[in-house]
Tab-separated table of C-alpha atoms and ligand atoms in Angstrom:
chain	number	residue	atom	x	y	z
U	29	UNK	CA	-5.676	-7.798	8.071
U	30	UNK	CA	-6.640	-9.587	4.842
U	31	UNK	CA	-5.099	-7.817	1.882
U	32	UNK	CA	-5.940	-8.228	-1.812
U	33	UNK	CA	-2.945	-7.535	-4.027
U	34	UNK	CA	-3.752	-6.178	-7.504
U	35	UNK	CA	-0.715	-6.383	-9.779
U	36	UNK	CA	2.282	-8.648	-9.367
U	37	UNK	CA	5.100	-6.484	-10.657
U	38	UNK	CA	7.996	-5.071	-8.658
U	39	UNK	CA	5.767	-3.177	-6.222
U	40	UNK	CA	3.042	-5.828	-5.911
U	41	UNK	CA	5.710	-8.373	-4.973
U	42	UNK	CA	7.430	-6.026	-2.523
U	43	UNK	CA	4.132	-5.244	-0.749
U	44	UNK	CA	3.205	-8.951	-0.604
U	45	UNK	CA	6.524	-9.900	1.005
U	46	UNK	CA	6.379	-7.096	3.558
U	47	UNK	CA	2.706	-7.737	4.392
U	48	UNK	CA	3.481	-11.377	5.150
U	49	UNK	CA	6.487	-10.355	7.255
U	50	UNK	CA	4.184	-8.057	9.244
U	51	UNK	CA	1.722	-10.907	9.884
U	52	UNK	CA	-1.033	-9.885	7.453
U	53	UNK	CA	-2.895	-12.477	5.379
U	54	UNK	CA	-2.826	-12.200	1.586
U	55	UNK	CA	-6.493	-12.672	0.695
U	56	UNK	CA	-5.925	-12.927	-3.070
U	57	UNK	CA	-3.408	-11.908	-5.712
U	58	UNK	CA	-4.737	-10.623	-9.041
U	59	UNK	CA	-2.508	-11.004	-12.133
U	60	UNK	CA	-2.756	-9.066	-15.373
U	61	UNK	CA	-3.437	-12.172	-17.451
U	62	UNK	CA	-6.766	-12.864	-15.693
U	63	UNK	CA	-7.829	-9.235	-15.286
U	64	UNK	CA	-8.507	-7.719	-18.721
U	65	UNK	CA	-10.991	-4.875	-18.219
U	66	UNK	CA	-10.936	-5.533	-14.452
U	67	UNK	CA	-12.898	-8.768	-14.877
U	68	UNK	CA	-11.103	-10.626	-12.047
U	69	UNK	CA	-12.262	-7.998	-9.538
U	70	UNK	CA	-15.539	-9.675	-8.623
U	71	UNK	CA	-17.533	-9.778	-5.389
U	72	UNK	CA	-16.763	-13.490	-4.979
U	73	UNK	CA	-13.029	-12.958	-5.392
U	74	UNK	CA	-12.782	-9.923	-3.104
U	75	UNK	CA	-15.323	-10.974	-0.494
U	76	UNK	CA	-13.621	-10.947	2.909
U	77	UNK	CA	-10.729	-8.643	1.922
U	78	UNK	CA	-10.206	-5.716	4.310
U	79	UNK	CA	-8.293	-3.639	1.781
U	80	UNK	CA	-6.902	-3.857	-1.768
U	81	UNK	CA	-3.415	-2.627	-2.663
U	82	UNK	CA	-3.149	-1.717	-6.350
U	83	UNK	CA	0.158	-1.262	-8.193
U	84	UNK	CA	-0.380	-1.863	-11.910
U	85	UNK	CA	0.010	0.335	-14.979
U	86	UNK	CA	-1.384	3.666	-16.166
U	87	UNK	CA	-3.626	1.901	-18.718
U	88	UNK	CA	-5.130	-0.499	-16.134
U	89	UNK	CA	-5.457	1.448	-12.903
U	90	UNK	CA	-8.625	3.441	-13.639
U	91	UNK	CA	-10.712	0.374	-14.533
U	92	UNK	CA	-9.377	-1.418	-11.451
U	93	UNK	CA	-10.351	1.526	-9.239
U	94	UNK	CA	-13.836	1.716	-10.753
U	95	UNK	CA	-14.383	-1.992	-10.090
U	96	UNK	CA	-13.034	-1.871	-6.529
U	97	UNK	CA	-15.055	1.263	-5.688
U	98	UNK	CA	-18.151	-0.575	-6.989
U	99	UNK	CA	-17.380	-3.462	-4.622
U	100	UNK	CA	-16.906	-1.169	-1.617
U	101	UNK	CA	-13.369	-2.410	-0.865
U	102	UNK	CA	-11.004	0.195	0.652
U	103	UNK	CA	-8.258	0.800	-1.923
U	104	UNK	CA	-4.652	1.939	-1.670
U	105	UNK	CA	-3.131	2.679	-5.059
U	106	UNK	CA	0.374	3.780	-5.910
U	107	UNK	CA	0.050	3.498	-9.678
U	108	UNK	CA	1.113	6.700	-11.428
U	109	UNK	CA	0.238	8.316	-14.763
U	110	UNK	CA	-3.548	8.714	-14.371
U	111	UNK	CA	-3.769	12.208	-12.832
U	112	UNK	CA	-6.228	13.527	-15.435
U	113	UNK	CA	-8.785	10.915	-14.268
U	114	UNK	CA	-8.405	11.764	-10.567
U	115	UNK	CA	-11.328	14.281	-10.401
U	116	UNK	CA	-13.725	11.762	-11.978
U	117	UNK	CA	-12.550	8.892	-9.755
U	118	UNK	CA	-12.749	11.149	-6.679
U	119	UNK	CA	-16.361	12.048	-7.389
U	120	UNK	CA	-17.234	8.407	-8.108
U	121	UNK	CA	-15.647	7.362	-4.785
U	122	UNK	CA	-17.443	10.164	-2.945
U	123	UNK	CA	-20.809	9.233	-4.494
U	124	UNK	CA	-20.338	5.614	-3.388
U	125	UNK	CA	-19.012	6.431	0.093
U	126	UNK	CA	-15.798	4.576	-0.772
U	127	UNK	CA	-12.352	4.725	0.838
U	128	UNK	CA	-9.459	5.453	-1.526
U	129	UNK	CA	-5.913	6.506	-0.720
U	130	UNK	CA	-3.653	7.370	-3.642
U	131	UNK	CA	-0.064	8.529	-3.786
U	132	UNK	CA	2.489	8.977	-6.525
U	133	UNK	CA	5.100	8.370	-3.847
U	134	UNK	CA	4.775	6.349	-0.649
U	135	UNK	CA	8.096	7.441	0.839
U	136	UNK	CA	7.820	9.501	4.026
U	137	UNK	CA	11.137	11.169	3.182
U	138	UNK	CA	9.894	12.450	-0.163
U	139	UNK	CA	7.004	14.263	1.509
U	140	UNK	CA	9.430	15.874	3.981
U	141	UNK	CA	11.586	16.746	0.927
U	142	UNK	CA	8.541	18.550	-0.564
U	143	UNK	CA	8.316	20.680	2.568
U	144	UNK	CA	12.031	21.498	2.411
U	145	UNK	CA	11.647	22.272	-1.331
U	146	UNK	CA	8.908	24.802	-0.569
U	147	UNK	CA	11.167	26.438	2.032
U	148	UNK	CA	13.915	26.636	-0.592
U	149	UNK	CA	11.480	28.100	-3.129
U	150	UNK	CA	10.460	30.754	-0.597
U	151	UNK	CA	14.118	31.679	-0.054
U	152	UNK	CA	14.729	31.993	-3.819
U	153	UNK	CA	11.405	33.701	-4.558
U	154	UNK	CA	11.886	36.461	-7.176
U	155	UNK	CA	15.632	35.792	-7.613
U	156	UNK	CA	15.582	35.572	-11.385
U	157	UNK	CA	19.397	35.478	-11.566
U	158	UNK	CA	19.064	31.810	-10.563
U	159	UNK	CA	17.762	29.262	-13.083
U	160	UNK	CA	15.543	26.729	-11.395
U	161	UNK	CA	14.927	23.169	-12.573
U	162	UNK	CA	13.594	19.823	-11.396
U	163	UNK	CA	15.439	16.660	-12.356
U	164	UNK	CA	14.150	13.127	-11.848
U	165	UNK	CA	15.737	9.776	-12.580
U	166	UNK	CA	14.107	6.321	-12.573
U	167	UNK	CA	14.770	2.781	-13.777
U	168	UNK	CA	14.405	2.079	-17.475
U	169	UNK	CA	11.099	0.164	-17.147
U	170	UNK	CA	9.140	3.060	-15.636
U	171	UNK	CA	6.434	3.879	-18.197
U	172	UNK	CA	5.413	7.440	-17.323
U	173	UNK	CA	7.665	10.494	-17.575
U	174	UNK	CA	7.935	12.917	-15.892
U	175	UNK	CA	7.234	11.017	-12.680
U	176	UNK	CA	4.064	11.730	-10.715
U	177	UNK	CA	6.304	12.913	-7.877
U	178	UNK	CA	8.078	15.469	-10.082
U	179	UNK	CA	4.739	16.733	-11.413
U	180	UNK	CA	3.382	17.104	-7.886
U	181	UNK	CA	6.524	18.983	-6.822
U	182	UNK	CA	6.177	21.282	-9.854
U	183	UNK	CA	2.533	21.939	-8.994
U	184	UNK	CA	3.430	22.852	-5.402
U	185	UNK	CA	6.251	25.141	-6.587
U	186	UNK	CA	3.919	26.917	-9.031
U	187	UNK	CA	1.565	27.600	-6.139
U	188	UNK	CA	4.515	29.042	-4.169
U	189	UNK	CA	5.779	31.259	-7.001
U	190	UNK	CA	3.162	31.677	-9.731
U	191	UNK	CA	4.573	32.831	-13.033
U	192	UNK	CA	7.956	31.162	-12.568
U	193	UNK	CA	8.715	28.138	-14.728
U	194	UNK	CA	9.893	24.997	-12.943
U	195	UNK	CA	10.925	22.822	-15.929
U	196	UNK	CA	11.311	19.086	-15.372
U	197	UNK	CA	13.866	16.866	-17.038
U	198	UNK	CA	13.562	13.096	-16.709
U	199	UNK	CA	16.005	10.254	-17.227
U	200	UNK	CA	15.108	6.566	-17.616
U	201	UNK	CA	18.109	4.269	-17.204
U	202	UNK	CA	19.450	1.476	-15.024
U	203	UNK	CA	17.606	0.367	-11.886
U	204	UNK	CA	17.155	3.561	-9.835
U	205	UNK	CA	13.990	3.320	-7.676
U	206	UNK	CA	13.697	7.124	-7.866
U	207	UNK	CA	15.767	10.281	-7.432
U	208	UNK	CA	14.317	13.816	-7.414
U	209	UNK	CA	16.336	17.030	-7.348
U	210	UNK	CA	15.381	20.691	-7.117
U	211	UNK	CA	18.235	22.851	-8.398
U	212	UNK	CA	18.825	26.618	-8.343
U	213	UNK	CA	21.771	27.537	-10.566
U	214	UNK	CA	23.458	30.921	-10.412
U	215	UNK	CA	26.388	32.106	-12.494
U	216	UNK	CA	28.977	30.973	-9.956
U	217	UNK	CA	27.046	28.749	-7.527
U	218	UNK	CA	24.429	26.018	-7.377
U	219	UNK	CA	22.044	25.009	-4.608
U	220	UNK	CA	20.487	21.554	-4.839
U	221	UNK	CA	18.061	19.591	-2.724
U	222	UNK	CA	17.846	15.875	-3.529
U	223	UNK	CA	15.803	12.913	-2.360
U	224	UNK	CA	17.138	9.468	-3.248
U	225	UNK	CA	15.079	6.315	-2.759
U	226	UNK	CA	17.639	3.591	-2.071
U	227	UNK	CA	15.259	0.667	-2.369
U	228	UNK	CA	11.636	-0.115	-3.387
U	229	UNK	CA	11.040	-1.305	0.165
U	230	UNK	CA	10.508	2.316	1.184
U	231	UNK	CA	7.432	2.536	-1.098
U	232	UNK	CA	6.153	-0.894	-0.029
U	233	UNK	CA	6.407	0.082	3.646
U	234	UNK	CA	4.518	3.330	3.044
U	235	UNK	CA	1.791	1.625	1.010
U	236	UNK	CA	1.379	-1.009	3.695
U	237	UNK	CA	1.070	1.639	6.432
U	238	UNK	CA	-1.643	3.249	4.297
U	239	UNK	CA	-3.402	-0.131	3.935
U	240	UNK	CA	-3.296	-0.550	7.715
U	241	UNK	CA	-4.706	2.980	8.233
U	242	UNK	CA	-7.439	3.186	5.558
U	243	UNK	CA	-10.115	0.652	6.639
U	244	UNK	CA	-12.661	2.466	8.829
U	245	UNK	CA	-12.153	5.768	6.968
U	246	UNK	CA	-14.468	7.103	4.242
U	247	UNK	CA	-13.334	9.475	1.508
U	248	UNK	CA	-10.439	10.084	-0.845
U	249	UNK	CA	-7.078	10.670	0.786
U	250	UNK	CA	-3.484	11.282	-0.153
U	251	UNK	CA	-0.538	9.755	1.687
U	252	UNK	CA	0.374	13.265	2.852
U	253	UNK	CA	-3.042	13.699	4.449
U	254	UNK	CA	-2.507	10.421	6.266
U	255	UNK	CA	0.976	11.463	7.417
U	256	UNK	CA	0.451	15.105	8.299
U	257	UNK	CA	-3.310	15.667	8.271
U	258	UNK	CA	-2.960	18.059	5.298
U	259	UNK	CA	-0.942	18.665	2.149
U	260	UNK	CA	2.292	20.729	2.346
M	327	NAP	N1	3.505	5.358	-5.296
M	327	NAP	C1	4.735	4.891	-5.145
M	327	NAP	O1	5.409	5.064	-4.116
M	327	NAP	C2	5.316	4.091	-6.285
M	327	NAP	C3	6.543	3.429	-6.157
M	327	NAP	C4	6.995	2.650	-7.221
M	327	NAP	C5	6.229	2.542	-8.369
M	327	NAP	N2	5.061	3.222	-8.460
M	327	NAP	C6	4.163	3.085	-9.625
M	327	NAP	O2	3.416	1.898	-9.427
M	327	NAP	C7	3.131	1.266	-10.675
M	327	NAP	C8	3.695	-0.156	-10.664
M	327	NAP	O3	5.090	-0.092	-10.490
M	327	NAP	P1	5.969	-1.422	-10.593
M	327	NAP	O4	7.361	-0.960	-10.407
M	327	NAP	O5	5.409	-2.511	-9.740
M	327	NAP	O6	5.724	-1.780	-12.139
M	327	NAP	P2	5.836	-3.204	-12.867
M	327	NAP	O7	6.949	-3.987	-12.256
M	327	NAP	O8	5.852	-2.922	-14.307
M	327	NAP	O9	4.474	-3.930	-12.456
M	327	NAP	C9	3.214	-3.601	-12.971
M	327	NAP	C10	2.401	-4.880	-12.899
M	327	NAP	O10	1.043	-4.590	-13.180
M	327	NAP	C11	0.553	-5.719	-13.869
M	327	NAP	N3	-0.693	-5.362	-14.528
M	327	NAP	C12	-0.893	-4.638	-15.661
M	327	NAP	N4	-2.199	-4.536	-15.920
M	327	NAP	C13	-2.857	-5.210	-14.937
M	327	NAP	C14	-4.213	-5.489	-14.650
M	327	NAP	N5	-5.215	-5.047	-15.446
M	327	NAP	N6	-4.510	-6.213	-13.553
M	327	NAP	C15	-3.554	-6.681	-12.739
M	327	NAP	N7	-2.229	-6.467	-12.968
M	327	NAP	C16	-1.891	-5.743	-14.051
M	327	NAP	C17	1.667	-6.104	-14.819
M	327	NAP	O11	1.506	-7.438	-15.259
M	327	NAP	P3	2.528	-8.120	-16.338
M	327	NAP	O12	3.811	-8.283	-15.592
M	327	NAP	O13	1.899	-9.412	-16.668
M	327	NAP	O14	2.628	-7.172	-17.487
M	327	NAP	C18	2.869	-5.947	-13.885
M	327	NAP	O15	3.137	-7.136	-13.181
M	327	NAP	C19	3.737	2.200	-11.727
M	327	NAP	O16	2.738	3.096	-12.173
M	327	NAP	C20	4.824	2.959	-10.972
M	327	NAP	O17	5.095	4.219	-11.531
M	327	NAP	C21	4.594	3.990	-7.453
């Protein structure tokens, strides 16, 4: 496969390395300095790419997606912090018959964690003697807080128990690739469920699997839909 890499930060580099290890060709690599307003994403530059993998920043992703949708290139994006634009981008992609797969988290384990979290929420449903909270921790350079993963977990938990608050607290320090905890605290006992990403490679591997899967599909997909056929 010929892959265009958009963004050369920690994730862009990790995906590039893994793609080459898996025998894919890197069609082009697009850096921030040449891509103000998405101007490097041209037909000439992208012609021949089978898929684009986009890991940039919340203030750049939407323009990049608009440009790539316009060019008809299948897109995998893992950039977080643009959820309010998702409905507009989804309808643009649908109008153009584009292929877009987005995920706030490309770890398979985190999506299994979501399923376990919903089971836990069902068990604690209505037990107001327990205080429930979500805690997430990421490296100090992560720009958005709370994480897209924590927000998605909160959304799923609200659907499971409407009316209950699932407050999120976030920490930005050190080099943690991402830790998410769901905690039920009683007066004398605590139940916690935690997912810990040990290394960014887990996200790069998931994004690359998505890039291998997406070409040939039409529509807007989540990583969960790719993994399980539906959301939790
Ligand atoms: N979905 C997942 O599983 C997952 C996993 C990890 C991270 N993420 C998310 O993915 C995004 C990137 O994470 P990261 O750790 O790679 O961050 P990062 O190390 O800060 O890298 C972001 C890169 O994007 C570049 N960039 C900014 N605007 C651009 C533009 N218009 N065109 C091309 N490149 C541009 C930046 O360039 P400069 O270096 O020149 O500023 C930087 O190299 C974040 O939103 C993060 O939350 C998602």
